[in-house]
CSV table of N, CA and C in Angstrom, one decimal:
chain,number,residue,atom,x,y,z
R,7,PHE,N,5.5,40.7,-42.5
R,7,PHE,CA,6.5,41.3,-42.0
R,7,PHE,C,6.8,40.3,-40.7
R,8,ASP,N,5.6,39.8,-40.2
R,8,ASP,CA,6.1,39.4,-38.8
R,8,ASP,C,6.4,37.8,-39.2
R,9,ASN,N,6.0,37.2,-40.4
R,9,ASN,CA,6.5,35.8,-40.8
R,9,ASN,C,7.9,36.0,-41.2
R,10,LYS,N,8.3,37.3,-41.8
R,10,LYS,CA,9.8,37.4,-41.8
R,10,LYS,C,10.4,37.3,-40.5
R,11,LYS,N,10.1,38.4,-39.8
R,11,LYS,CA,10.7,38.3,-38.7
R,11,LYS,C,10.8,37.4,-37.4
R,12,ASN,N,9.9,36.0,-37.5
R,12,ASN,CA,9.9,35.4,-36.8
R,12,ASN,C,10.8,34.0,-37.1
R,13,MET,N,10.6,34.3,-38.8
R,13,MET,CA,11.8,33.4,-39.6
R,13,MET,C,13.1,33.7,-39.3
R,14,GLU,N,13.7,34.9,-39.4
R,14,GLU,CA,14.9,35.6,-38.8
R,14,GLU,C,15.1,35.3,-37.4
R,15,SER,N,14.2,35.4,-36.8
R,15,SER,CA,14.5,35.4,-35.3
R,15,SER,C,14.9,33.7,-34.7
R,16,SER,N,13.9,33.0,-35.6
R,16,SER,CA,14.1,31.3,-35.0
R,16,SER,C,15.6,30.8,-35.9
R,17,LEU,N,16.1,31.7,-36.8
R,17,LEU,CA,17.8,31.4,-37.4
R,17,LEU,C,18.6,31.6,-36.4
R,18,PHE,N,18.8,32.6,-36.0
R,18,PHE,CA,19.4,33.3,-35.5
R,18,PHE,C,19.4,33.3,-34.0
R,19,ASP,N,20.1,32.5,-32.8
R,19,ASP,CA,19.6,33.0,-31.1
R,19,ASP,C,20.8,33.8,-30.8
R,20,ASP,N,20.5,34.3,-29.8
R,20,ASP,CA,21.1,35.6,-29.2
R,20,ASP,C,22.6,35.4,-29.4
R,21,GLU,N,23.4,34.2,-29.2
R,21,GLU,CA,24.8,33.8,-29.1
R,21,GLU,C,25.4,34.2,-30.5
R,22,THR,N,24.9,33.2,-31.6
R,22,THR,CA,24.8,33.4,-32.9
R,22,THR,C,24.8,35.0,-33.1
R,23,ALA,N,23.8,35.8,-32.9
R,23,ALA,CA,24.0,37.1,-33.3
R,23,ALA,C,24.6,37.7,-32.8
R,24,LEU,N,25.2,38.1,-31.5
R,24,LEU,CA,26.6,38.3,-31.2
R,24,LEU,C,27.7,38.0,-31.6
R,25,ASN,N,27.8,37.0,-32.2
R,25,ASN,CA,29.1,36.8,-32.6
R,25,ASN,C,29.0,37.2,-33.9
R,26,TYR,N,28.1,37.3,-34.7
R,26,TYR,CA,27.7,38.4,-36.1
R,26,TYR,C,28.4,39.3,-36.0
R,27,MET,N,27.5,40.1,-35.0
R,27,MET,CA,28.0,41.2,-34.3
R,27,MET,C,29.7,41.9,-34.3
R,28,SER,N,30.2,40.7,-33.5
R,28,SER,CA,31.4,41.3,-33.1
R,28,SER,C,32.1,40.9,-33.8
R,29,SER,N,32.2,39.8,-35.1
R,29,SER,CA,32.7,39.5,-36.5
R,29,SER,C,32.5,41.1,-37.4
R,30,TYR,N,31.3,41.6,-37.2
R,30,TYR,CA,31.3,42.7,-37.8
R,30,TYR,C,31.9,43.9,-37.4
R,31,LEU,N,32.1,44.1,-36.1
R,31,LEU,CA,32.8,45.2,-35.7
R,31,LEU,C,34.3,45.1,-35.7
R,32,ASP,N,34.6,43.8,-35.4
R,32,ASP,CA,36.1,43.6,-35.7
R,32,ASP,C,36.3,44.5,-37.1
R,33,LEU,N,35.4,44.0,-38.2
R,33,LEU,CA,35.9,44.1,-39.3
R,33,LEU,C,35.6,45.7,-39.6
R,34,ALA,N,34.9,46.5,-39.2
R,34,ALA,CA,34.6,47.7,-39.4
R,34,ALA,C,35.8,48.2,-38.8
R,35,LEU,N,36.3,48.2,-37.3
R,35,LEU,CA,37.7,48.6,-36.9
R,35,LEU,C,38.9,48.5,-37.4
R,36,ASN,N,39.0,47.6,-38.1
R,36,ASN,CA,40.2,47.1,-38.3
R,36,ASN,C,40.3,47.0,-39.7
R,37,ASP,N,39.5,46.9,-40.8
R,37,ASP,CA,39.7,47.3,-42.3
R,37,ASP,C,40.4,48.5,-43.0
R,38,GLY,N,41.4,48.2,-43.5
R,38,GLY,CA,41.9,49.5,-44.3
R,38,GLY,C,42.6,50.0,-43.5
R,39,LEU,N,42.6,49.6,-42.3
R,39,LEU,CA,44.3,50.4,-41.3
R,39,LEU,C,45.5,49.9,-42.4
R,40,LYS,N,46.4,50.7,-41.8
R,40,LYS,CA,47.9,50.4,-42.3
R,40,LYS,C,48.6,49.6,-41.3
R,41,ALA,N,49.2,48.4,-41.3
R,41,ALA,CA,50.0,47.6,-40.2
R,41,ALA,C,51.4,47.7,-40.2
R,42,GLU,N,52.1,48.7,-39.9
R,42,GLU,CA,53.5,48.6,-40.0
R,42,GLU,C,54.1,47.3,-38.9
R,43,MET,N,54.9,46.8,-39.5
R,43,MET,CA,55.4,45.6,-38.7
R,43,MET,C,57.1,45.6,-38.7
R,44,ARG,N,57.5,44.9,-37.7
R,44,ARG,CA,58.7,44.6,-37.8
R,44,ARG,C,59.1,42.9,-37.6
R,45,LEU,N,59.2,42.1,-38.4
R,45,LEU,CA,58.9,40.4,-38.4
R,45,LEU,C,60.0,40.1,-38.1
R,46,PHE,N,60.5,39.0,-36.9
R,46,PHE,CA,61.6,38.0,-37.0
R,46,PHE,C,61.3,36.8,-37.9
R,47,ASP,N,62.0,36.7,-39.0
R,47,ASP,CA,61.4,35.0,-39.4
R,47,ASP,C,62.1,34.1,-38.7
R,48,VAL,N,61.3,33.1,-38.3
R,48,VAL,CA,61.8,32.3,-37.3
R,48,VAL,C,62.9,30.8,-38.0
R,49,HIS,N,62.6,30.9,-39.5
R,49,HIS,CA,63.3,29.9,-40.2
R,49,HIS,C,64.7,30.2,-40.2
R,50,ASN,N,64.9,31.4,-40.8
R,50,ASN,CA,66.3,32.0,-41.1
R,50,ASN,C,66.9,32.9,-40.2
R,51,GLY,N,66.3,33.7,-39.4
R,51,GLY,CA,66.8,34.6,-38.5
R,51,GLY,C,67.1,36.0,-38.7
R,52,SER,N,66.3,36.4,-39.8
R,52,SER,CA,66.4,37.6,-40.6
R,52,SER,C,65.5,38.5,-39.7
R,53,MET,N,65.5,39.8,-39.8
R,53,MET,CA,64.7,40.6,-39.4
R,53,MET,C,64.1,41.6,-41.0
R,54,ILE,N,62.7,41.4,-40.9
R,54,ILE,CA,62.6,42.4,-42.1
R,54,ILE,C,61.0,43.3,-41.7
R,55,SER,N,60.7,44.3,-42.0
R,55,SER,CA,59.6,44.7,-42.3
R,55,SER,C,58.3,44.9,-43.1
R,56,THR,N,57.0,45.5,-43.1
R,56,THR,CA,56.1,44.9,-43.8
R,56,THR,C,56.6,45.2,-45.3
R,57,GLU,N,57.0,46.3,-45.6
R,57,GLU,CA,57.7,46.5,-47.0
R,57,GLU,C,58.3,45.6,-48.0
R,58,ASP,N,59.3,45.0,-46.3
R,58,ASP,CA,60.2,43.9,-47.3
R,58,ASP,C,59.5,42.5,-47.5
R,59,LEU,N,58.4,42.2,-47.0
R,59,LEU,CA,57.7,41.4,-47.4
R,59,LEU,C,56.9,41.6,-49.2
R,60,PHE,N,57.2,42.5,-49.5
R,60,PHE,CA,56.4,42.7,-51.0
R,60,PHE,C,57.3,43.2,-52.2
R,61,LYS,N,58.9,43.4,-51.3
R,61,LYS,CA,60.0,44.0,-52.3
R,61,LYS,C,60.2,43.4,-53.6
R,62,ASP,N,59.9,41.8,-53.6
R,62,ASP,CA,60.1,41.0,-54.5
R,62,ASP,C,58.8,40.8,-56.0
R,63,ASN,N,57.6,41.1,-55.3
R,63,ASN,CA,56.3,40.8,-55.7
R,63,ASN,C,55.2,41.8,-55.3
R,64,ASP,N,55.3,43.4,-56.1
R,64,ASP,CA,53.9,44.0,-55.1
R,64,ASP,C,52.6,43.7,-55.8
R,65,SER,N,52.6,42.6,-56.3
R,65,SER,CA,51.2,42.2,-56.3
R,65,SER,C,50.6,41.6,-55.5
R,66,THR,N,52.0,40.7,-55.1
R,66,THR,CA,51.3,39.7,-53.8
R,66,THR,C,50.7,40.0,-52.9
R,67,ILE,N,49.9,39.2,-52.2
R,67,ILE,CA,49.3,39.6,-51.0
R,67,ILE,C,49.2,38.3,-50.0
R,68,TYR,N,49.2,38.5,-48.9
R,68,TYR,CA,49.5,38.0,-48.1
R,68,TYR,C,47.8,37.2,-46.8
R,69,PHE,N,47.7,36.3,-47.1
R,69,PHE,CA,46.6,35.8,-45.7
R,69,PHE,C,47.6,35.2,-44.5
R,70,VAL,N,47.1,36.3,-43.4
R,70,VAL,CA,47.8,36.0,-42.1
R,70,VAL,C,46.9,35.4,-41.3
R,71,CYS,N,47.6,34.4,-40.5
R,71,CYS,CA,46.9,34.1,-39.3
R,71,CYS,C,47.6,34.3,-38.3
R,72,ARG,N,47.2,35.2,-37.3
R,72,ARG,CA,47.8,35.9,-36.2
R,72,ARG,C,47.5,34.9,-35.0
R,73,ILE,N,48.6,34.6,-34.4
R,73,ILE,CA,48.1,33.6,-32.9
R,73,ILE,C,49.0,34.4,-32.0
R,74,HIS,N,48.6,33.9,-30.5
R,74,HIS,CA,49.5,34.7,-29.4
R,74,HIS,C,49.8,33.3,-28.5
R,75,GLU,N,50.8,33.6,-28.1
R,75,GLU,CA,51.0,32.3,-26.8
R,75,GLU,C,50.2,32.3,-26.0
R,76,GLU,N,49.5,33.2,-25.3
R,76,GLU,CA,48.9,33.7,-24.3
R,76,GLU,C,47.2,32.8,-24.6
R,77,ASP,N,47.1,32.6,-26.1
R,77,ASP,CA,45.9,32.5,-26.2
R,77,ASP,C,45.4,30.6,-25.5
R,78,CYS,N,44.2,30.2,-25.4
R,78,CYS,CA,44.2,29.0,-25.3
R,78,CYS,C,44.6,28.0,-26.5
R,79,GLN,N,45.6,27.0,-26.0
R,79,GLN,CA,46.1,26.1,-26.7
R,79,GLN,C,44.6,25.7,-27.7
R,80,GLU,N,43.5,25.2,-27.5
R,80,GLU,CA,42.9,24.6,-28.2
R,80,GLU,C,42.3,25.8,-29.2
R,81,CYS,N,41.9,27.1,-29.0
R,81,CYS,CA,41.7,27.9,-29.9
R,81,CYS,C,42.6,28.5,-30.8
R,82,THR,N,44.1,28.2,-30.7
R,82,THR,CA,44.9,28.2,-31.5
R,82,THR,C,45.6,27.2,-32.7
R,83,ASN,N,45.3,26.0,-31.9
R,83,ASN,CA,45.2,24.8,-32.8
R,83,ASN,C,44.1,24.8,-33.7
R,84,TYR,N,42.9,25.0,-33.2
R,84,TYR,CA,41.7,25.2,-34.4
R,84,TYR,C,42.0,26.2,-35.4
R,85,ALA,N,42.6,27.5,-34.8
R,85,ALA,CA,42.5,28.4,-36.0
R,85,ALA,C,43.6,28.2,-37.0
R,86,MET,N,44.9,27.3,-36.2
R,86,MET,CA,45.7,27.3,-37.4
R,86,MET,C,45.4,26.1,-38.4
R,87,ALA,N,44.4,24.9,-37.9
R,87,ALA,CA,44.2,24.0,-38.4
R,87,ALA,C,43.5,24.4,-39.5
R,88,LYS,N,42.3,25.7,-39.2
R,88,LYS,CA,41.4,26.0,-40.6
R,88,LYS,C,42.2,26.9,-41.5
R,89,PHE,N,43.2,27.3,-40.7
R,89,PHE,CA,44.0,28.4,-41.6
R,89,PHE,C,44.8,27.4,-42.6
R,90,PHE,N,45.3,26.4,-42.5
R,90,PHE,CA,46.2,25.4,-43.3
R,90,PHE,C,45.6,24.9,-44.9
R,91,GLU,N,44.0,25.1,-44.4
R,91,GLU,CA,43.1,24.9,-45.7
R,91,GLU,C,43.3,25.6,-46.7
R,92,LEU,N,44.0,27.1,-46.0
R,92,LEU,CA,43.9,28.0,-47.2
R,92,LEU,C,45.4,28.1,-47.9
R,93,ASP,N,46.4,27.1,-48.0
R,93,ASP,CA,47.4,26.8,-48.8
R,93,ASP,C,47.3,26.3,-50.0
R,94,SER,N,46.1,26.0,-50.4
R,94,SER,CA,45.8,25.7,-51.8
R,94,SER,C,45.5,26.9,-52.3
R,95,ILE,N,44.8,28.1,-51.5
R,95,ILE,CA,44.8,29.4,-52.7
R,95,ILE,C,46.3,29.7,-53.3
R,96,SER,N,47.3,29.5,-52.6
R,96,SER,CA,48.6,30.4,-53.4
R,96,SER,C,49.1,29.7,-53.9
R,97,ALA,N,48.8,28.0,-54.4
R,97,ALA,CA,48.8,27.7,-55.7
R,97,ALA,C,48.1,28.0,-56.8
R,98,ARG,N,46.9,28.4,-56.4
R,98,ARG,CA,46.1,29.1,-57.9
R,98,ARG,C,46.1,30.7,-57.9
R,99,ASN,N,46.4,31.4,-56.5
R,99,ASN,CA,46.2,32.9,-57.2
R,99,ASN,C,47.5,33.7,-56.4
R,100,LYS,N,47.3,34.6,-56.5
R,100,LYS,CA,48.9,35.4,-56.1
R,100,LYS,C,49.1,35.6,-54.4
R,101,GLY,N,48.0,34.9,-53.5
R,101,GLY,CA,48.1,34.8,-52.5
R,101,GLY,C,49.2,34.2,-51.6
R,102,GLN,N,49.7,34.0,-50.3
R,102,GLN,CA,50.4,33.7,-49.7
R,102,GLN,C,50.0,33.5,-48.3
R,103,PRO,N,49.9,32.1,-47.8
R,103,PRO,CA,49.6,32.1,-46.7
R,103,PRO,C,50.9,32.2,-45.7
R,104,ILE,N,51.0,33.1,-44.4
R,104,ILE,CA,51.8,33.0,-43.8
R,104,ILE,C,51.4,33.2,-42.2
R,105,ILE,N,52.1,32.7,-41.1
R,105,ILE,CA,51.8,32.9,-39.8
R,105,ILE,C,52.9,33.7,-39.2
R,106,ILE,N,52.2,34.8,-37.9
R,106,ILE,CA,52.7,35.7,-37.3
R,106,ILE,C,51.9,35.9,-36.1
R,107,GLY,N,53.1,35.4,-35.1
R,107,GLY,CA,53.0,35.1,-33.9
R,107,GLY,C,53.4,35.2,-32.9
R,108,THR,N,53.3,35.4,-31.9
R,108,THR,CA,54.3,36.1,-30.3
R,108,THR,C,54.2,34.9,-29.7
R,109,TYR,N,55.2,34.1,-29.7
R,109,TYR,CA,56.2,33.4,-28.6
R,109,TYR,C,57.3,33.5,-28.1
R,110,ASP,N,57.3,32.9,-27.1
R,110,ASP,CA,58.6,33.5,-26.3
R,110,ASP,C,60.2,32.7,-27.0
R,111,SER,N,59.7,31.5,-27.5
R,111,SER,CA,60.5,30.7,-28.1
R,111,SER,C,60.2,30.5,-29.7
R,112,TYR,N,61.3,31.1,-30.6
R,112,TYR,CA,61.3,31.2,-31.9
R,112,TYR,C,60.9,30.0,-32.4
R,113,THR,N,61.8,28.5,-31.8
R,113,THR,CA,61.5,27.3,-32.0
R,113,THR,C,60.2,26.8,-32.3
R,114,ALA,N,59.2,27.2,-31.0
R,114,ALA,CA,58.0,26.6,-30.6
R,114,ALA,C,57.2,27.3,-31.5
R,115,LEU,N,57.4,28.2,-32.3
R,115,LEU,CA,56.3,28.7,-33.0
R,115,LEU,C,56.7,28.3,-34.6
R,116,LYS,N,58.0,28.1,-34.8
R,116,LYS,CA,58.7,27.6,-36.0
R,116,LYS,C,58.1,25.8,-36.0
R,117,LEU,N,57.9,25.5,-34.9
R,117,LEU,CA,57.3,24.0,-34.7
R,117,LEU,C,55.7,23.9,-35.1
R,118,LEU,N,54.9,25.0,-34.9
R,118,LEU,CA,53.8,25.0,-35.5
R,118,LEU,C,53.2,25.0,-36.7
R,119,THR,N,54.5,25.7,-37.6
R,119,THR,CA,54.2,25.6,-38.9
R,119,THR,C,54.4,24.5,-39.9
R,120,PRO,N,53.9,24.4,-40.9
R,120,PRO,CA,54.5,23.3,-41.9
R,120,PRO,C,55.9,23.6,-42.6
R,121,GLU,N,56.3,22.7,-43.3
R,121,GLU,CA,57.7,23.2,-43.9
R,121,GLU,C,56.8,23.8,-45.1
R,122,GLY,N,57.8,25.0,-45.5
R,122,GLY,CA,57.8,25.8,-46.6
R,122,GLY,C,56.7,27.0,-46.1
R,123,MET,N,55.9,27.0,-45.2
R,123,MET,CA,55.2,28.0,-44.9
R,123,MET,C,55.7,29.1,-44.0
R,124,LEU,N,55.7,30.3,-44.6
R,124,LEU,CA,56.5,31.5,-43.6
R,124,LEU,C,55.9,31.6,-42.5
R,125,CYS,N,56.7,31.8,-41.2
R,125,CYS,CA,56.2,31.9,-40.3
R,125,CYS,C,57.1,33.4,-39.6
R,126,TYR,N,56.6,34.3,-38.9
R,126,TYR,CA,57.1,35.6,-38.3
R,126,TYR,C,56.8,35.8,-37.0
R,127,TYR,N,57.9,36.1,-36.0
R,127,TYR,CA,57.3,36.6,-34.6
R,127,TYR,C,57.5,37.8,-35.0
R,128,THR,N,56.4,38.8,-34.4
R,128,THR,CA,56.5,40.3,-33.8
R,128,THR,C,55.5,40.1,-32.4
R,129,PRO,N,55.9,41.1,-31.7
R,129,PRO,CA,55.4,41.3,-30.7
R,129,PRO,C,53.8,42.2,-30.8
R,130,TYR,N,53.9,42.6,-31.6
R,130,TYR,CA,52.5,43.3,-31.6
R,130,TYR,C,51.9,43.8,-33.1
R,131,ILE,N,50.7,44.4,-33.3
R,131,ILE,CA,50.6,44.4,-34.6
R,131,ILE,C,49.7,45.6,-34.6
R,132,ASP,N,49.7,46.9,-35.1
R,132,ASP,CA,49.4,48.4,-34.4
R,132,ASP,C,47.9,48.3,-35.4
R,133,ILE,N,47.0,47.1,-35.1
R,133,ILE,CA,45.8,47.6,-35.3
R,133,ILE,C,44.7,46.8,-34.0
R,134,PRO,N,43.7,47.6,-33.8
R,134,PRO,CA,42.9,47.5,-32.9
R,134,PRO,C,42.7,45.8,-32.4
R,135,MET,N,42.3,44.9,-33.4
R,135,MET,CA,42.1,43.6,-33.2
R,135,MET,C,43.3,42.8,-32.5
R,136,ASP,N,44.5,43.4,-32.6
R,136,ASP,CA,45.6,42.5,-31.7
R,136,ASP,C,45.8,42.6,-30.4
R,137,GLU,N,45.2,43.8,-29.9
R,137,GLU,CA,44.6,44.0,-28.9
R,137,GLU,C,43.7,42.7,-27.8
R,138,ARG,N,43.0,42.6,-28.7
R,138,ARG,CA,41.9,41.6,-27.9
R,138,ARG,C,42.5,40.1,-27.6
R,139,GLY,N,44.2,40.0,-28.4
R,139,GLY,CA,44.6,38.5,-27.5
R,139,GLY,C,44.3,37.4,-28.0
R,140,TYR,N,43.4,37.0,-28.9
R,140,TYR,CA,43.5,35.4,-29.6
R,140,TYR,C,43.3,35.7,-30.7
R,141,PRO,N,43.3,34.2,-31.7
R,141,PRO,CA,43.4,34.0,-33.3
R,141,PRO,C,43.0,34.7,-34.0
R,142,TYR,N,43.0,35.5,-35.0
R,142,TYR,CA,42.6,36.0,-35.9
R,142,TYR,C,43.3,35.8,-37.4
R,143,TYR,N,42.5,36.3,-38.1
R,143,TYR,CA,42.8,36.0,-39.6
R,143,TYR,C,43.1,37.7,-40.7
R,144,PHE,N,43.8,37.6,-41.3
R,144,PHE,CA,43.8,38.9,-42.1
R,144,PHE,C,44.3,38.8,-43.4
R,145,VAL,N,44.2,39.7,-43.9
R,145,VAL,CA,44.7,40.0,-45.6
R,145,VAL,C,45.7,41.1,-45.7
R,146,ILE,N,46.6,41.1,-45.9
R,146,ILE,CA,47.8,42.4,-46.0
R,146,ILE,C,48.0,42.3,-47.5
R,147,ASP,N,47.9,43.9,-48.0
R,147,ASP,CA,48.3,44.0,-49.7
R,147,ASP,C,49.8,44.8,-49.4
R,148,SER,N,50.2,45.0,-50.8
R,148,SER,CA,51.6,45.8,-50.6
R,148,SER,C,51.3,46.9,-50.2
R,149,SER,N,50.2,47.3,-49.7
R,149,SER,CA,50.5,49.2,-49.2
R,149,SER,C,50.3,48.8,-47.6
R,150,GLY,N,50.6,47.7,-47.1
R,150,GLY,CA,50.6,47.5,-45.6
R,150,GLY,C,48.9,47.8,-45.3
R,151,LYS,N,47.9,47.8,-46.2
R,151,LYS,CA,46.6,47.6,-45.4
R,151,LYS,C,46.1,46.6,-45.3
R,152,VAL,N,45.3,46.3,-44.3
R,152,VAL,CA,44.8,45.0,-43.5
R,152,VAL,C,43.2,45.1,-43.9
R,153,PHE,N,42.7,44.0,-44.8
R,153,PHE,CA,41.5,43.6,-45.0
R,153,PHE,C,40.9,42.1,-44.5
R,154,ASP,N,40.0,42.3,-44.7
R,154,ASP,CA,38.9,40.9,-44.5
R,154,ASP,C,39.5,40.6,-42.6
R,155,VAL,N,39.2,41.1,-41.8
R,155,VAL,CA,40.0,40.8,-40.3
R,155,VAL,C,38.7,40.1,-40.2
R,156,PHE,N,39.1,38.7,-39.5
R,156,PHE,CA,37.9,37.5,-38.5
R,156,PHE,C,38.8,37.0,-38.1
R,157,SER,N,37.8,36.9,-36.7
R,157,SER,CA,38.6,35.7,-35.4
R,157,SER,C,37.9,34.5,-35.6
R,158,PRO,N,38.1,33.5,-35.6
R,158,PRO,CA,37.6,32.5,-36.0
R,158,PRO,C,36.8,31.7,-34.3
R,159,ASN,N,35.9,31.3,-34.0
R,159,ASN,CA,35.0,30.6,-33.4
R,159,ASN,C,34.9,29.1,-33.7
R,160,ARG,N,35.3,28.2,-32.8
R,160,ARG,CA,35.1,27.0,-33.2
R,160,ARG,C,33.6,26.4,-32.8
R,161,ASN,N,32.9,27.0,-32.4
R,161,ASN,CA,31.9,26.9,-31.7
R,161,ASN,C,30.5,27.2,-33.5
R,162,TYR,N,31.2,28.2,-34.0
R,162,TYR,CA,30.7,28.5,-35.3
R,162,TYR,C,31.4,28.2,-36.3
R,163,SER,N,31.4,27.1,-36.8
R,163,SER,CA,32.5,26.6,-38.2
R,163,SER,C,31.7,26.9,-39.3
R,164,ARG,N,30.5,26.9,-39.7
R,164,ARG,CA,30.0,27.2,-40.4
R,164,ARG,C,30.6,28.7,-41.0
R,165,MET,N,30.5,29.4,-40.3
R,165,MET,CA,30.8,30.9,-40.4
R,165,MET,C,32.4,31.1,-41.1
R,166,ILE,N,33.3,30.2,-40.1
R,166,ILE,CA,34.6,30.1,-40.5
R,166,ILE,C,34.5,29.8,-42.2
R,167,ASP,N,33.9,28.6,-42.4
R,167,ASP,CA,33.9,28.1,-43.6
R,167,ASP,C,33.7,29.0,-45.0
R,168,THR,N,32.4,29.9,-44.6
R,168,THR,CA,31.9,30.8,-45.1
R,168,THR,C,32.9,32.1,-45.5
R,169,TYR,N,33.7,32.3,-44.1
R,169,TYR,CA,35.2,33.1,-44.4
R,169,TYR,C,35.8,32.7,-45.8
R,170,PHE,N,36.3,31.8,-45.1
R,170,PHE,CA,37.2,31.0,-46.4
R,170,PHE,C,37.0,31.2,-47.7
R,171,GLU,N,35.3,30.6,-47.8
R,171,GLU,CA,34.8,30.7,-49.3
R,171,GLU,C,34.8,32.1,-49.4
R,172,ILE,N,34.9,33.0,-49.3
R,172,ILE,CA,34.8,34.7,-49.3
R,172,ILE,C,36.3,34.8,-50.1
R,173,ILE,N,37.2,34.6,-48.7
R,173,ILE,CA,38.5,35.2,-49.1
R,173,ILE,C,38.8,33.9,-50.2
R,174,ARG,N,38.4,32.7,-50.8
R,174,ARG,CA,39.3,32.3,-51.9
R,174,ARG,C,38.2,33.0,-52.9
R,175,LEU,N,37.2,33.3,-53.0
R,175,LEU,CA,36.7,34.0,-54.5
R,175,LEU,C,37.1,35.3,-54.6
R,176,LYS,N,37.4,35.9,-53.6
R,176,LYS,CA,37.5,37.5,-53.4
R,176,LYS,C,38.8,37.4,-53.9
R,177,TRP,N,40.0,36.9,-53.3
R,177,TRP,CA,41.8,37.0,-53.7
R,177,TRP,C,41.9,36.3,-54.5
């Protein structure tokens, strides 16, 4: 038992352990909650609801990258760069990556996304994670429920890679 305990403590320093605990709490507090959103499509100027996302195909799921204008630019850039790696999932699976952001300028938000990627503005998403005000990812299904909430931390790229691998395998 002592050898196992020593091995575990050497694998995780205090900061790493706190990051894992924070990720677990984010998931526990948000997973399965219903997110009602009013979304402004920055590409075509239309307003839609969460239900409208699924009206043509209720078996679709969306992989969401949530960004806030107030986030540090480096954190937002990193979160989005990692998120764009998910684009390959939509070609193989039923998932569709989308950006949902809060920016004063719809044009600025639109410029952050690659051509063809869905991008929406909304001031808030009614889940606890949104109150934290930094980039995060989640999956939303046709029931409007949020799953697999995760906030990337560029200091723990292995955790982010593991998260995306789980998303690839699960969805």
